[in-house]
CSV table of C-alpha atoms in Angstrom, one decimal:
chain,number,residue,atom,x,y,z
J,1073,UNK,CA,0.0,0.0,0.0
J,1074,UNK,CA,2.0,3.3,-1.3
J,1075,UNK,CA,0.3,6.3,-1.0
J,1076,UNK,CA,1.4,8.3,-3.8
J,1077,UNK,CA,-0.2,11.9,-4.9
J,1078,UNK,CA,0.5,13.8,-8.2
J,1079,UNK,CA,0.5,17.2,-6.8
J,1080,UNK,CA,-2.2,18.3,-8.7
J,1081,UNK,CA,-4.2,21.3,-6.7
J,1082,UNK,CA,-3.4,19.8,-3.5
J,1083,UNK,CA,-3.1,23.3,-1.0
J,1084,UNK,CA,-0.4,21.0,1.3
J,1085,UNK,CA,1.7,20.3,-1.7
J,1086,UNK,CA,1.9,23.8,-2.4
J,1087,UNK,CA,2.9,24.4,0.9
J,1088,UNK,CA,5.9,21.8,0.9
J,1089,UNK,CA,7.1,23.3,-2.3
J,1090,UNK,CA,7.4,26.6,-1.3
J,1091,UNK,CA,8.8,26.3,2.2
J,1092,UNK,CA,11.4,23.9,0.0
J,1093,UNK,CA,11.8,26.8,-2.5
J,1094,UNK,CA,12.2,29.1,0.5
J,1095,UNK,CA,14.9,26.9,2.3
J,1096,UNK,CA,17.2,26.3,-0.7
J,1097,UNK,CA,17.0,30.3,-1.6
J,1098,UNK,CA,18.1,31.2,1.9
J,1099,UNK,CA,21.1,29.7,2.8
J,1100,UNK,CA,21.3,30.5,6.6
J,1101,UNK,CA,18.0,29.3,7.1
J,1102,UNK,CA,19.0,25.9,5.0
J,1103,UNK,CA,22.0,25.5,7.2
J,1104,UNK,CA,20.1,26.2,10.6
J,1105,UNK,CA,17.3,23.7,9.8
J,1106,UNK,CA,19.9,21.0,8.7
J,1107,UNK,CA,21.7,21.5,11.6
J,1108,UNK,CA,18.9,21.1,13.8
J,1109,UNK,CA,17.6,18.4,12.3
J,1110,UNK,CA,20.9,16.7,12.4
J,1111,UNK,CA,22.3,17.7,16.1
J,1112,UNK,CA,19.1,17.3,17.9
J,1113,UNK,CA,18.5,13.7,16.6
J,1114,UNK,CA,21.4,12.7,18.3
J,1115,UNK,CA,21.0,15.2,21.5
J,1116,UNK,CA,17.8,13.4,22.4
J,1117,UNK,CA,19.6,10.0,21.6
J,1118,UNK,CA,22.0,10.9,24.1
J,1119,UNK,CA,19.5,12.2,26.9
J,1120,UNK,CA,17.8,8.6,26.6
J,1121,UNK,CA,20.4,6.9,28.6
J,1122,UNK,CA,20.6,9.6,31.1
J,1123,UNK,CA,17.0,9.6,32.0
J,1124,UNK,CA,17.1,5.7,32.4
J,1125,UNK,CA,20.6,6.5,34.5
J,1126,UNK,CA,18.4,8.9,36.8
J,1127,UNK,CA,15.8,6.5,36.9
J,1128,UNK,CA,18.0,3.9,38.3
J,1129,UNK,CA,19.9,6.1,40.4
J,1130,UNK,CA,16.5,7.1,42.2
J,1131,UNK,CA,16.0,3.5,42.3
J,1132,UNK,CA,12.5,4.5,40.7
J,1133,UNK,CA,10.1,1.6,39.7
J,1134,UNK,CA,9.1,3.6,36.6
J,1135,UNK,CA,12.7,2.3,35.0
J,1136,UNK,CA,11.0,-0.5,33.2
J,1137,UNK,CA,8.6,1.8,31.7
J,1138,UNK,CA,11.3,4.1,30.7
J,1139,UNK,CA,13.0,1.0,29.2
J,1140,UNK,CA,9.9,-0.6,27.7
J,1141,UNK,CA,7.8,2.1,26.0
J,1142,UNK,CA,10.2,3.6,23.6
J,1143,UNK,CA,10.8,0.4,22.3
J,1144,UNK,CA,7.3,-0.3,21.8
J,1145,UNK,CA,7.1,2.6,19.8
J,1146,UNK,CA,9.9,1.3,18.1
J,1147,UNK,CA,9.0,-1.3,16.5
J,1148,UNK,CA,5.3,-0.2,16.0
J,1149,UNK,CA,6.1,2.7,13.9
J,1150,UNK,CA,8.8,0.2,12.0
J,1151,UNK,CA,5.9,-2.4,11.7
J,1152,UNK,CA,3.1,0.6,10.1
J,1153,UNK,CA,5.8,1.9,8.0
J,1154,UNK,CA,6.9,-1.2,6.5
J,1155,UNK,CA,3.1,-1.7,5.9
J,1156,UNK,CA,1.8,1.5,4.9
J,1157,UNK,CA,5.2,2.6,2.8
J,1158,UNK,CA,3.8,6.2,2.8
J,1159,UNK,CA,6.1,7.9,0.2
J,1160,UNK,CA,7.5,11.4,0.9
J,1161,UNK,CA,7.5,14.8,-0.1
J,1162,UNK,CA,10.2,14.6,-2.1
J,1163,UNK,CA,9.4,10.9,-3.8
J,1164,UNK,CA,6.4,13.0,-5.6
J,1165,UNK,CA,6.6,16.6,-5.3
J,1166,UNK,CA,9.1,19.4,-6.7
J,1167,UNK,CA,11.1,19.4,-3.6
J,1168,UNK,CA,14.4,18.4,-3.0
J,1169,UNK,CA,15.0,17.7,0.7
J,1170,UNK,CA,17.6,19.1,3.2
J,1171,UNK,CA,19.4,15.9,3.7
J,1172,UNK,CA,19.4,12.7,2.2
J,1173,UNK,CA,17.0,9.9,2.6
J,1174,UNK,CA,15.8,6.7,1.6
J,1175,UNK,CA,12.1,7.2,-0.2
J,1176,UNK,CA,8.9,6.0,1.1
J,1177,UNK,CA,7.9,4.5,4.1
J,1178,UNK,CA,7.5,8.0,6.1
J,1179,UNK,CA,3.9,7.5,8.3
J,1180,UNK,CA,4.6,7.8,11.1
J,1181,UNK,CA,8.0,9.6,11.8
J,1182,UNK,CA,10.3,7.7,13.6
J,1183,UNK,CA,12.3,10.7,14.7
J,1184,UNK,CA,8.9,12.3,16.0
J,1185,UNK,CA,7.7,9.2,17.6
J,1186,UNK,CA,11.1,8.7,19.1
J,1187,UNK,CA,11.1,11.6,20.2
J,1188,UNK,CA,8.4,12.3,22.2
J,1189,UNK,CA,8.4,8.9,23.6
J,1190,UNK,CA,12.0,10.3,25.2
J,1191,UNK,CA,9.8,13.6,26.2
J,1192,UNK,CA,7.0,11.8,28.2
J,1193,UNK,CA,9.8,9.4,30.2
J,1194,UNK,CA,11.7,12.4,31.0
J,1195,UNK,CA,8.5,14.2,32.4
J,1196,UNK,CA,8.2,11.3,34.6
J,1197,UNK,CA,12.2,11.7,36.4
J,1198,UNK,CA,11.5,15.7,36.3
J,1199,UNK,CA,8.9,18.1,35.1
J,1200,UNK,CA,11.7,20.8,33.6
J,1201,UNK,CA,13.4,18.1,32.2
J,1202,UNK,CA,10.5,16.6,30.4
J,1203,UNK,CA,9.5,20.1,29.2
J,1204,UNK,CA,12.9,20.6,27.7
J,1205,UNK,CA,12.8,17.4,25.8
J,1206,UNK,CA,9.1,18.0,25.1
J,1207,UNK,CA,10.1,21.2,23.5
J,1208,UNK,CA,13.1,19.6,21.5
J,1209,UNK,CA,11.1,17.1,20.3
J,1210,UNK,CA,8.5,19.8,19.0
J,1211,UNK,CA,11.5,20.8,16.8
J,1212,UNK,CA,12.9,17.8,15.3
J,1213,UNK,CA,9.0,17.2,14.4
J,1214,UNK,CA,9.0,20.9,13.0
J,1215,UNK,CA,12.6,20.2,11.0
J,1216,UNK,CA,11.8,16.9,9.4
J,1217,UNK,CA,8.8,19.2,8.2
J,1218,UNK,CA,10.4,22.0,7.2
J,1219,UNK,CA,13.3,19.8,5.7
J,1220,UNK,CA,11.6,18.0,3.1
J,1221,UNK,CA,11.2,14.5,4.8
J,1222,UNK,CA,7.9,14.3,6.1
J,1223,UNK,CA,4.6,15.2,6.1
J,1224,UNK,CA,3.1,17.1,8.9
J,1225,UNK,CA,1.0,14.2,9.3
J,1226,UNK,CA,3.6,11.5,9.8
J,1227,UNK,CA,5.2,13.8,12.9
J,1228,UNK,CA,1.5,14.1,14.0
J,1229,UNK,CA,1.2,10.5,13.4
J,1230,UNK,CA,4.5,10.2,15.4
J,1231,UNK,CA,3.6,12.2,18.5
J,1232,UNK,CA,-0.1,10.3,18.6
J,1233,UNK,CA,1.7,6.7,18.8
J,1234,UNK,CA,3.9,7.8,21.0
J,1235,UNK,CA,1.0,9.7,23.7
J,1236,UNK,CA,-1.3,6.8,23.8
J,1237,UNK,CA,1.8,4.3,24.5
J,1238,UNK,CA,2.7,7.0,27.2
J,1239,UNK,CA,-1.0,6.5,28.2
J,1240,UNK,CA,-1.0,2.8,28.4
């Protein structure tokens, strides 16, 4: 199941093109989005060990939560997008994304999912640190947007996995 559009007349479309258009005529921007998209990845990777760290420093019970979730999310959003095989922006449209990337399966967004997963643990070791991660993880959603590799939909679709397994 690949969900293909032509472009035709389609307002969202429209919008990837020209925020694409907008990136690749501003250089600073370009280079700030990439960036971000690039360093935070790996920022929130990093601040996953320290939160299970804190966790087991505090010698909290919610440790095998902290452990358990994100891995559920995992390998849901792996499962969907091996099924779905969503294609992206760039796989259909005129835009030619930030950095490079393998074409379809983007519903949901792994990063976003990943991400917010990481956000709601961290909420549960400390409220500032949660909010922190919560609003990093509102900006690699934003940048995998703004960079060409997803639909707004597939970091919405991200950030919905990822609350109802926080909910569970």
């Amino acid at each position: 199941m690949n969900e293909c559009y032509n472009g035709n007349g389609d307002e969202m479309n429209t919008l990837y093109e020209k925020l694409n258009t907008f990136l690749w005529s501003h250089p600073v921007y370009k280079k700030c989005i990439g960036f971000l998209t690039i360093a935070l990845k790996y920022i929130i990777m990093a601040a996953y060990p320290c939160l299970l760290l804190g966790f087991y420093l505090q010698h909290d019970s919610y440790l095998i939560y902290a452990i358990i979730k994100p891995v559920v999310v995992f390998i849901l959003v792996t499962l969907i997008r091996k099924y779905l095989n969503r294609s992206r922006p760039y796989d259909y449209l005129s835009v030619t994304p930030l950095i490079e990337h393998d074409k379809g399966c983007s519903f949901p967004s792994r990063h976003a999912a990943s991400a917010f997963i990481i956000a709601f643990t961290g909420f549960h070791l400390d409220y500032y640190i949660g909010l922190l991660l919560l609003v990093m993880a509102v900006i690699i959603a934003s940048t995998r947007v703004l960079s060409g590799l997803h639909h707004i939909s597939d970091v919405v679709g991200g950030l919905l996995l990822s609350l109802v397994i926080e909910l569970l």
